[in-house]
mmCIF file of C-alpha atoms in Angstrom:
data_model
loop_
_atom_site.group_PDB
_atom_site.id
_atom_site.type_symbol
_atom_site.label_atom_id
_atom_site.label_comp_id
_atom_site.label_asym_id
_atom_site.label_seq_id
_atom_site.Cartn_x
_atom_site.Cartn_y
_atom_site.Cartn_z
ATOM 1 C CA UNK A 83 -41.073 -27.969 -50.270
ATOM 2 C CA UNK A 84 -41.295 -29.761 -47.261
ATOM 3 C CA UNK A 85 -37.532 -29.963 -47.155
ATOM 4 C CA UNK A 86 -37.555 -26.415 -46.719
ATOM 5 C CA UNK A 87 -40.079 -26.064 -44.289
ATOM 6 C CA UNK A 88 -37.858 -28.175 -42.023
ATOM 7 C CA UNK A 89 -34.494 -26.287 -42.504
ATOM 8 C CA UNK A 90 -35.362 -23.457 -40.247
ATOM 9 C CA UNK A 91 -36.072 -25.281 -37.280
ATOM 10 C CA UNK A 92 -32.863 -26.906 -37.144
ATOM 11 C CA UNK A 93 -31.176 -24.002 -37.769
ATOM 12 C CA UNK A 94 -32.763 -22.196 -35.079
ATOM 13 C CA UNK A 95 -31.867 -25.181 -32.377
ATOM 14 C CA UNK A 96 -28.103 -24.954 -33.878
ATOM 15 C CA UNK A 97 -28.094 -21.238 -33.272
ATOM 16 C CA UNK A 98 -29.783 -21.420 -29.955
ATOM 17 C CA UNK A 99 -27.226 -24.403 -28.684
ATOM 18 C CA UNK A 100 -24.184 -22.164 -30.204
ATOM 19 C CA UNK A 101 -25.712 -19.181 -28.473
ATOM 20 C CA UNK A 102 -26.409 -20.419 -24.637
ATOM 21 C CA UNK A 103 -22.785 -22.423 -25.062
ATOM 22 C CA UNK A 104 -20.918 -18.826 -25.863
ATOM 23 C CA UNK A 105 -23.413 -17.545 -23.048
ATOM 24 C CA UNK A 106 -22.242 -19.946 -20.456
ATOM 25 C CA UNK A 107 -18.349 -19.822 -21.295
ATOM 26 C CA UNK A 108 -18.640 -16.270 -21.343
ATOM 27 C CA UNK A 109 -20.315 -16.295 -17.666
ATOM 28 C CA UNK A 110 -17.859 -18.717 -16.222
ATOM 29 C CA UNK A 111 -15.325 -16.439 -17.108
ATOM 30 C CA UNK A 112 -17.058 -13.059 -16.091
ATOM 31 C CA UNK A 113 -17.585 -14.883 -12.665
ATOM 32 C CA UNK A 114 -14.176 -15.866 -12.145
ATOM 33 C CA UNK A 115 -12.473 -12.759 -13.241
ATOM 34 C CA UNK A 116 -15.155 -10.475 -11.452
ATOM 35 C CA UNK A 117 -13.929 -12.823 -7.808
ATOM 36 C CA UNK A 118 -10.670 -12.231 -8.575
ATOM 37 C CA UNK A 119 -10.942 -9.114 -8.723
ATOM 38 C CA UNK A 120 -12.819 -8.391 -5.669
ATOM 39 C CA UNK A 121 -10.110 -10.542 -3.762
ATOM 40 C CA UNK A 122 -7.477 -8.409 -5.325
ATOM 41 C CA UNK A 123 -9.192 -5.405 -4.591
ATOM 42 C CA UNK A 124 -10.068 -5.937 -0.795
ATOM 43 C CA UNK A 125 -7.435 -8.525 0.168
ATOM 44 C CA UNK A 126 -4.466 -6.243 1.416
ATOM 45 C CA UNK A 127 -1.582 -7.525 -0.947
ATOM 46 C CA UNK A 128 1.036 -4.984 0.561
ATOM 47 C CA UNK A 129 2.992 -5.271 3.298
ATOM 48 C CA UNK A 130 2.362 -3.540 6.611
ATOM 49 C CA UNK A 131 4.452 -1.336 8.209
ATOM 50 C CA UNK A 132 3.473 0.209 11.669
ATOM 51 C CA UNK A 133 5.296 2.857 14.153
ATOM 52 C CA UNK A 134 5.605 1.718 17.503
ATOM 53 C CA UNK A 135 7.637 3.731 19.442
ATOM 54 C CA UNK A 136 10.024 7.481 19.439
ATOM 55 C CA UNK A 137 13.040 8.048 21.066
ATOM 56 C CA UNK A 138 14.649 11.273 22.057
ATOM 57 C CA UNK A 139 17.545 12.472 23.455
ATOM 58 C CA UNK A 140 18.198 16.207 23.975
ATOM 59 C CA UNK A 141 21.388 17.628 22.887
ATOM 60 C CA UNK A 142 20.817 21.455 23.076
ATOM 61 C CA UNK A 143 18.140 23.796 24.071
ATOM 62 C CA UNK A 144 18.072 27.186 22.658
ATOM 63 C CA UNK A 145 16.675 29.711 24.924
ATOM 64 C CA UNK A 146 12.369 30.049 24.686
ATOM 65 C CA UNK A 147 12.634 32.487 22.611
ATOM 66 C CA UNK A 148 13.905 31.101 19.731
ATOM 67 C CA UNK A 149 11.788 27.829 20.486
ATOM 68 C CA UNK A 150 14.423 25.322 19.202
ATOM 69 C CA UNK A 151 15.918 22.017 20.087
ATOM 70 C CA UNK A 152 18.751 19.706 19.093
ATOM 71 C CA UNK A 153 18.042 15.884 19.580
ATOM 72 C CA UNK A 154 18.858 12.807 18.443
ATOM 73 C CA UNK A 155 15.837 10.903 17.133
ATOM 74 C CA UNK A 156 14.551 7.101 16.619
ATOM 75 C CA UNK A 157 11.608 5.474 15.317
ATOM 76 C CA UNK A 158 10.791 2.161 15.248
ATOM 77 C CA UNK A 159 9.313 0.092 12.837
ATOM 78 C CA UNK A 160 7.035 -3.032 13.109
ATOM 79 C CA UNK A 161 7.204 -4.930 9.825
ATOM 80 C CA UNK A 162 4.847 -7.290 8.960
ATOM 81 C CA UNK A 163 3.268 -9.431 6.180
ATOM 82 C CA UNK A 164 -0.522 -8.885 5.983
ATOM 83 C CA UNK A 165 -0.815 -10.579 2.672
ATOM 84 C CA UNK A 166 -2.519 -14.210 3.000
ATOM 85 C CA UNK A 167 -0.693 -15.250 -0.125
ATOM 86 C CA UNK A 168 2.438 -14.350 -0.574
ATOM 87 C CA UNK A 169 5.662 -15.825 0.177
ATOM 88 C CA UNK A 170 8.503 -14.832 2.275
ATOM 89 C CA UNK A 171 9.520 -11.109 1.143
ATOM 90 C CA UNK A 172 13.394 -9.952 1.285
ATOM 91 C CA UNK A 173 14.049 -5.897 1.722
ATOM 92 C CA UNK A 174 16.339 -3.906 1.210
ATOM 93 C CA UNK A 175 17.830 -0.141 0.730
ATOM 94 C CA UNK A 176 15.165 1.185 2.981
ATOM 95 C CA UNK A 177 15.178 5.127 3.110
ATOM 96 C CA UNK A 178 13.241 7.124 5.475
ATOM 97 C CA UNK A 179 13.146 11.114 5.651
ATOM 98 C CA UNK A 180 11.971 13.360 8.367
ATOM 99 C CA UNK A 181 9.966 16.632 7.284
ATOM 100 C CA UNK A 182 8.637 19.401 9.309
ATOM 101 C CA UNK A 183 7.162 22.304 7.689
ATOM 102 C CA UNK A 184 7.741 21.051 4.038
ATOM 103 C CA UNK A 185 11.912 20.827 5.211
ATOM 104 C CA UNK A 186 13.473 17.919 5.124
ATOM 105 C CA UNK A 187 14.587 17.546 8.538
ATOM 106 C CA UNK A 188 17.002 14.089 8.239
ATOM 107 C CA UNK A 189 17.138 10.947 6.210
ATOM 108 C CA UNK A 190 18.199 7.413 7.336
ATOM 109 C CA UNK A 191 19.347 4.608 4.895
ATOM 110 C CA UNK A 192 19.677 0.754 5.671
ATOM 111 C CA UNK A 193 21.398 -0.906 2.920
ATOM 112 C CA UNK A 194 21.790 -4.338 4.179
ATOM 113 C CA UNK A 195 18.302 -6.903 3.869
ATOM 114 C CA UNK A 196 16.368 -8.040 6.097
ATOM 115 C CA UNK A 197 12.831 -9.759 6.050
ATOM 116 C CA UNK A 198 9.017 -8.674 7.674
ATOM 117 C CA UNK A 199 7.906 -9.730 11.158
ATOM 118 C CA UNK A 200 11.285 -7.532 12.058
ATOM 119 C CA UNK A 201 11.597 -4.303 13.631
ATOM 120 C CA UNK A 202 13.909 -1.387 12.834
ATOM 121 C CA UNK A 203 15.120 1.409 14.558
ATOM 122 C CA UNK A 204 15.324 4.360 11.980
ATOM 123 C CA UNK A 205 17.963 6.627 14.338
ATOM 124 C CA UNK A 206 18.493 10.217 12.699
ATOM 125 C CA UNK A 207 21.216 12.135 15.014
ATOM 126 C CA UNK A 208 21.968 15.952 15.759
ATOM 127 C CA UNK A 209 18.567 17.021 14.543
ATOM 128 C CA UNK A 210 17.679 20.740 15.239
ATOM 129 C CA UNK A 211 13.877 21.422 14.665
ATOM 130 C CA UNK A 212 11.489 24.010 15.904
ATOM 131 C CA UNK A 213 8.594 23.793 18.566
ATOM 132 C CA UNK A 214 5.305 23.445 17.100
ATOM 133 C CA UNK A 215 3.536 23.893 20.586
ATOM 134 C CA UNK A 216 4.230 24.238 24.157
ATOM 135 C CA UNK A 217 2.240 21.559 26.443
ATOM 136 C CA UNK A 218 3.175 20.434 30.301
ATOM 137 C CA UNK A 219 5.449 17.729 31.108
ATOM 138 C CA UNK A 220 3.816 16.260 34.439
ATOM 139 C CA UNK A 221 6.797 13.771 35.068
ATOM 140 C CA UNK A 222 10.608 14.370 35.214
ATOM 141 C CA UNK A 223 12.140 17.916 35.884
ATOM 142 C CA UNK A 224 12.947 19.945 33.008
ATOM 143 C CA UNK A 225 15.348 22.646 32.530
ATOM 144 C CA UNK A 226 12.679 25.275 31.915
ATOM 145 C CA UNK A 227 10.154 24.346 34.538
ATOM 146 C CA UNK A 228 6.816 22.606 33.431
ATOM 147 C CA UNK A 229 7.254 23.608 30.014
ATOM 148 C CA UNK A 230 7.368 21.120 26.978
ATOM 149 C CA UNK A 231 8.156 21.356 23.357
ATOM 150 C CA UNK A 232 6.182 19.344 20.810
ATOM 151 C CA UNK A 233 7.321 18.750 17.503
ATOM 152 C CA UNK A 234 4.719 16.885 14.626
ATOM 153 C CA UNK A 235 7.309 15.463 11.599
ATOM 154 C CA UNK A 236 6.175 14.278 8.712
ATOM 155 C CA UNK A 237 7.352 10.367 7.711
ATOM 156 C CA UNK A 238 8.113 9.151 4.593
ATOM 157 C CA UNK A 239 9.929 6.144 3.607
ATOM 158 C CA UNK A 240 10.819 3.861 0.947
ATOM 159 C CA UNK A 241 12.027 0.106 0.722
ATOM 160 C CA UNK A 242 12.807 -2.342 -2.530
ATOM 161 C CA UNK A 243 10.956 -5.581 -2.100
ATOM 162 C CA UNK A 244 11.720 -8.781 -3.662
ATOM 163 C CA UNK A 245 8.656 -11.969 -3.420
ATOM 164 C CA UNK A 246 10.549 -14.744 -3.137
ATOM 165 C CA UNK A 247 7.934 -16.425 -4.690
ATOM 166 C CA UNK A 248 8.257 -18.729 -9.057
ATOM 167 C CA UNK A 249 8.645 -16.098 -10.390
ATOM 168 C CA UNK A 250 10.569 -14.061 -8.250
ATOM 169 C CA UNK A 251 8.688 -10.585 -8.447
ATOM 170 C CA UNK A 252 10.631 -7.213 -7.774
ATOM 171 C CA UNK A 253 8.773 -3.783 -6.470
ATOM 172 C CA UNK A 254 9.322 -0.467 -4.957
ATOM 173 C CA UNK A 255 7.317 0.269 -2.369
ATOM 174 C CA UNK A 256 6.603 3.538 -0.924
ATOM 175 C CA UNK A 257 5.053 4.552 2.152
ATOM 176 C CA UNK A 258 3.691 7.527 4.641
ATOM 177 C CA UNK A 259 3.286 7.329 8.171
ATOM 178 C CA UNK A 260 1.502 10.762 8.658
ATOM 179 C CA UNK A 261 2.603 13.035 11.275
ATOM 180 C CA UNK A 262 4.247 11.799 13.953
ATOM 181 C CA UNK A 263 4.868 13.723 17.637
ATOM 182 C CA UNK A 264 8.386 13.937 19.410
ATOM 183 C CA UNK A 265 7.817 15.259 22.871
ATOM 184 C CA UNK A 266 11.140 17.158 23.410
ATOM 185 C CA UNK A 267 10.916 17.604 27.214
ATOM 186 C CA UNK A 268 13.511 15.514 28.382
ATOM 187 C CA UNK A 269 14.911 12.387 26.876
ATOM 188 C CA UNK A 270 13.001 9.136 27.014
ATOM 189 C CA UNK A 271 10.869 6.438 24.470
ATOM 190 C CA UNK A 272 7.163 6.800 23.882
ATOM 191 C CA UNK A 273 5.156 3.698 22.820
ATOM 192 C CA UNK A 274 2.323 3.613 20.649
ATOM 193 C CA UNK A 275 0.547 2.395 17.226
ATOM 194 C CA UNK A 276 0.375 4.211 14.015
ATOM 195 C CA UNK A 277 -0.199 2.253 10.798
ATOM 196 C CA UNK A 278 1.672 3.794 7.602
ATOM 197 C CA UNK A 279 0.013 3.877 4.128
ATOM 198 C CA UNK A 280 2.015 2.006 1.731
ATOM 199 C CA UNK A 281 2.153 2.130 -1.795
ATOM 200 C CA UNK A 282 3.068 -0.469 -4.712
ATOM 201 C CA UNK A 283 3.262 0.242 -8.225
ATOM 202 C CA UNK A 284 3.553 -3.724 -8.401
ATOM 203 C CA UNK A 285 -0.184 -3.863 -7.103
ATOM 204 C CA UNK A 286 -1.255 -0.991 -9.002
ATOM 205 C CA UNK A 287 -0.327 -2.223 -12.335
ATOM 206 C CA UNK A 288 -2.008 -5.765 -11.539
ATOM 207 C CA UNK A 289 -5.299 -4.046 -10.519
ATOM 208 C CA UNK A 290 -5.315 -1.819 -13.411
ATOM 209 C CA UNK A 291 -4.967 -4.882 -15.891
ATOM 210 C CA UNK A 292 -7.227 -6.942 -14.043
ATOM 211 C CA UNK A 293 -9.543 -3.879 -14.288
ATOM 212 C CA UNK A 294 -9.103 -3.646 -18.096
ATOM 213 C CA UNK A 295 -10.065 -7.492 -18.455
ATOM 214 C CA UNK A 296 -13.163 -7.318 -16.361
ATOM 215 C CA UNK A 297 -14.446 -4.485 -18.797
ATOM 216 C CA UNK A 298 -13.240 -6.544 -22.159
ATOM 217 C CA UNK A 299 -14.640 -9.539 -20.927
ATOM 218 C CA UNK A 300 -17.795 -7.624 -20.075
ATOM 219 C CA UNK A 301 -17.996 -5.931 -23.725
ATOM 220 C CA UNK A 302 -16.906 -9.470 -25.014
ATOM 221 C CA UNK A 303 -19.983 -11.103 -22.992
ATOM 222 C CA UNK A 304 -22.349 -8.450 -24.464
ATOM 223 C CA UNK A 305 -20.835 -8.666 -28.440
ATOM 224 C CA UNK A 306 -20.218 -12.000 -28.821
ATOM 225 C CA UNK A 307 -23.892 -13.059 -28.928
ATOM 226 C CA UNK A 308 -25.041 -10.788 -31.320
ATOM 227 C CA UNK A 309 -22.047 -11.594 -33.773
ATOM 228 C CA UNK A 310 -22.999 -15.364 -33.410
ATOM 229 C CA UNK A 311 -26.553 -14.664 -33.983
ATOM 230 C CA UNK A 312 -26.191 -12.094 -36.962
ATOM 231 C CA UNK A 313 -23.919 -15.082 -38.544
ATOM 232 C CA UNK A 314 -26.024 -17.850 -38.640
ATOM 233 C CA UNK A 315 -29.063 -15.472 -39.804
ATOM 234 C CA UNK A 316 -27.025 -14.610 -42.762
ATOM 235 C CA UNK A 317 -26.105 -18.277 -43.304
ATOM 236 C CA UNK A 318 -29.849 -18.858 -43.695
#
């Protein structure tokens, strides 16, 4: 009888020690997935690109009443790696398109690769696009008096990017710049600052699966007690 009395207890301290050592692995795994996942999902793991200057050169005006001009165009590109942890990154076939008013307006394609902390000039020639507004030009003389055309284009472009990094990782990135504003009064460059949103299905996919564990390991955290509890009471 008194052999009985005493099997309990130690049962009890086996299930307790199995429990709070499932408990604690668990945890230690819940903590390190949930901050890598926070790093993942606020550390910027995509490159940045950035606008920093227009170029036009008129071509052809069209009289006001038609409210068109033919230019050639360039935009340049600041390329940069924002991403604390990654390696050196190799591009190439960068495409970038021109819309205004839903058209496609012109597309430019580099083929040959190149690396970040570069710049590119995106040049799209013989480009005939309408006048969104009329402003003043306060500087150089223009042919129809203080009159100036402004033009807001849509930018999209995309680039193949290889992480030259064990393993070496492919992706397809794809980016928009928003509008951007050609002042066709008379030729010259305009400098400024415009940060492009850019997207990776590379990241995407690696935040979505990091997602997914964070919620088994969170179901696992929650089941896995129970199960080791309802086994050792049907043991006894």
């Amino acid at each position: 009888m008194d052999d009985h009395k005493n099997e309990y207890p130690l049962e009890d301290s086996t299930l307790n020690r199995v429990y709070a050592a499932t408990t604690a692995f668990l945890g230690e795994w819940l903590i390190l997935l949930l901050t890598c996942s926070i790093a993942l999902f606020f550390i910027p793991l995509t490159p940045t690109f950035t606008l920093h200057s227009t170029s036009v050169s008129l071509l052809n005006i069209t009289p006001l009443t038609h409210n068109r001009f033919t230019a050639n165009l360039t935009v340049g590109f600041l390329i940069q790696d924002s991403n604390p942890i990654a390696t050196t990154i190799n591009y190439h076939s960068f495409h970038v398109s021109l819309f205004h008013r839903q058209q496609t307006l012109s597309t430019f394609s580099l083929h040959d690769s190149f690396q970040q902390e570069t710049t590119i000039q995106a040049n799209f020639p013989n480009v005939s696009l309408a006048v969104d507004q009329w402003g003043l030009d306060h500087g150089a003389t223009q042919p129809h008096g203080t009159s100036c055309g402004l033009a807001h284009v849509d930018l999209w472009f995309t680039v193949n990017a290889t992480y030259t990094q064990w393993p070496t990782v492919r992706d397809t990135l794809q980016g928009r710049c928003g509008e951007v504003k050609f002042e066709l009064c008379s030729s010259g460059v305009t400098s400024f600052l415009q940060s492009c949103h850019v997207y990776s299905g590379l990241v995407h996919n690696v935040r979505l699966v990091l997602l997914a564990l964070l919620i088994l390991l969170l179901v696992t955290a929650a089941a896995v007690p129970l199960i080791v509890q309802k086994f050792f009471c049907s043991q006894s």
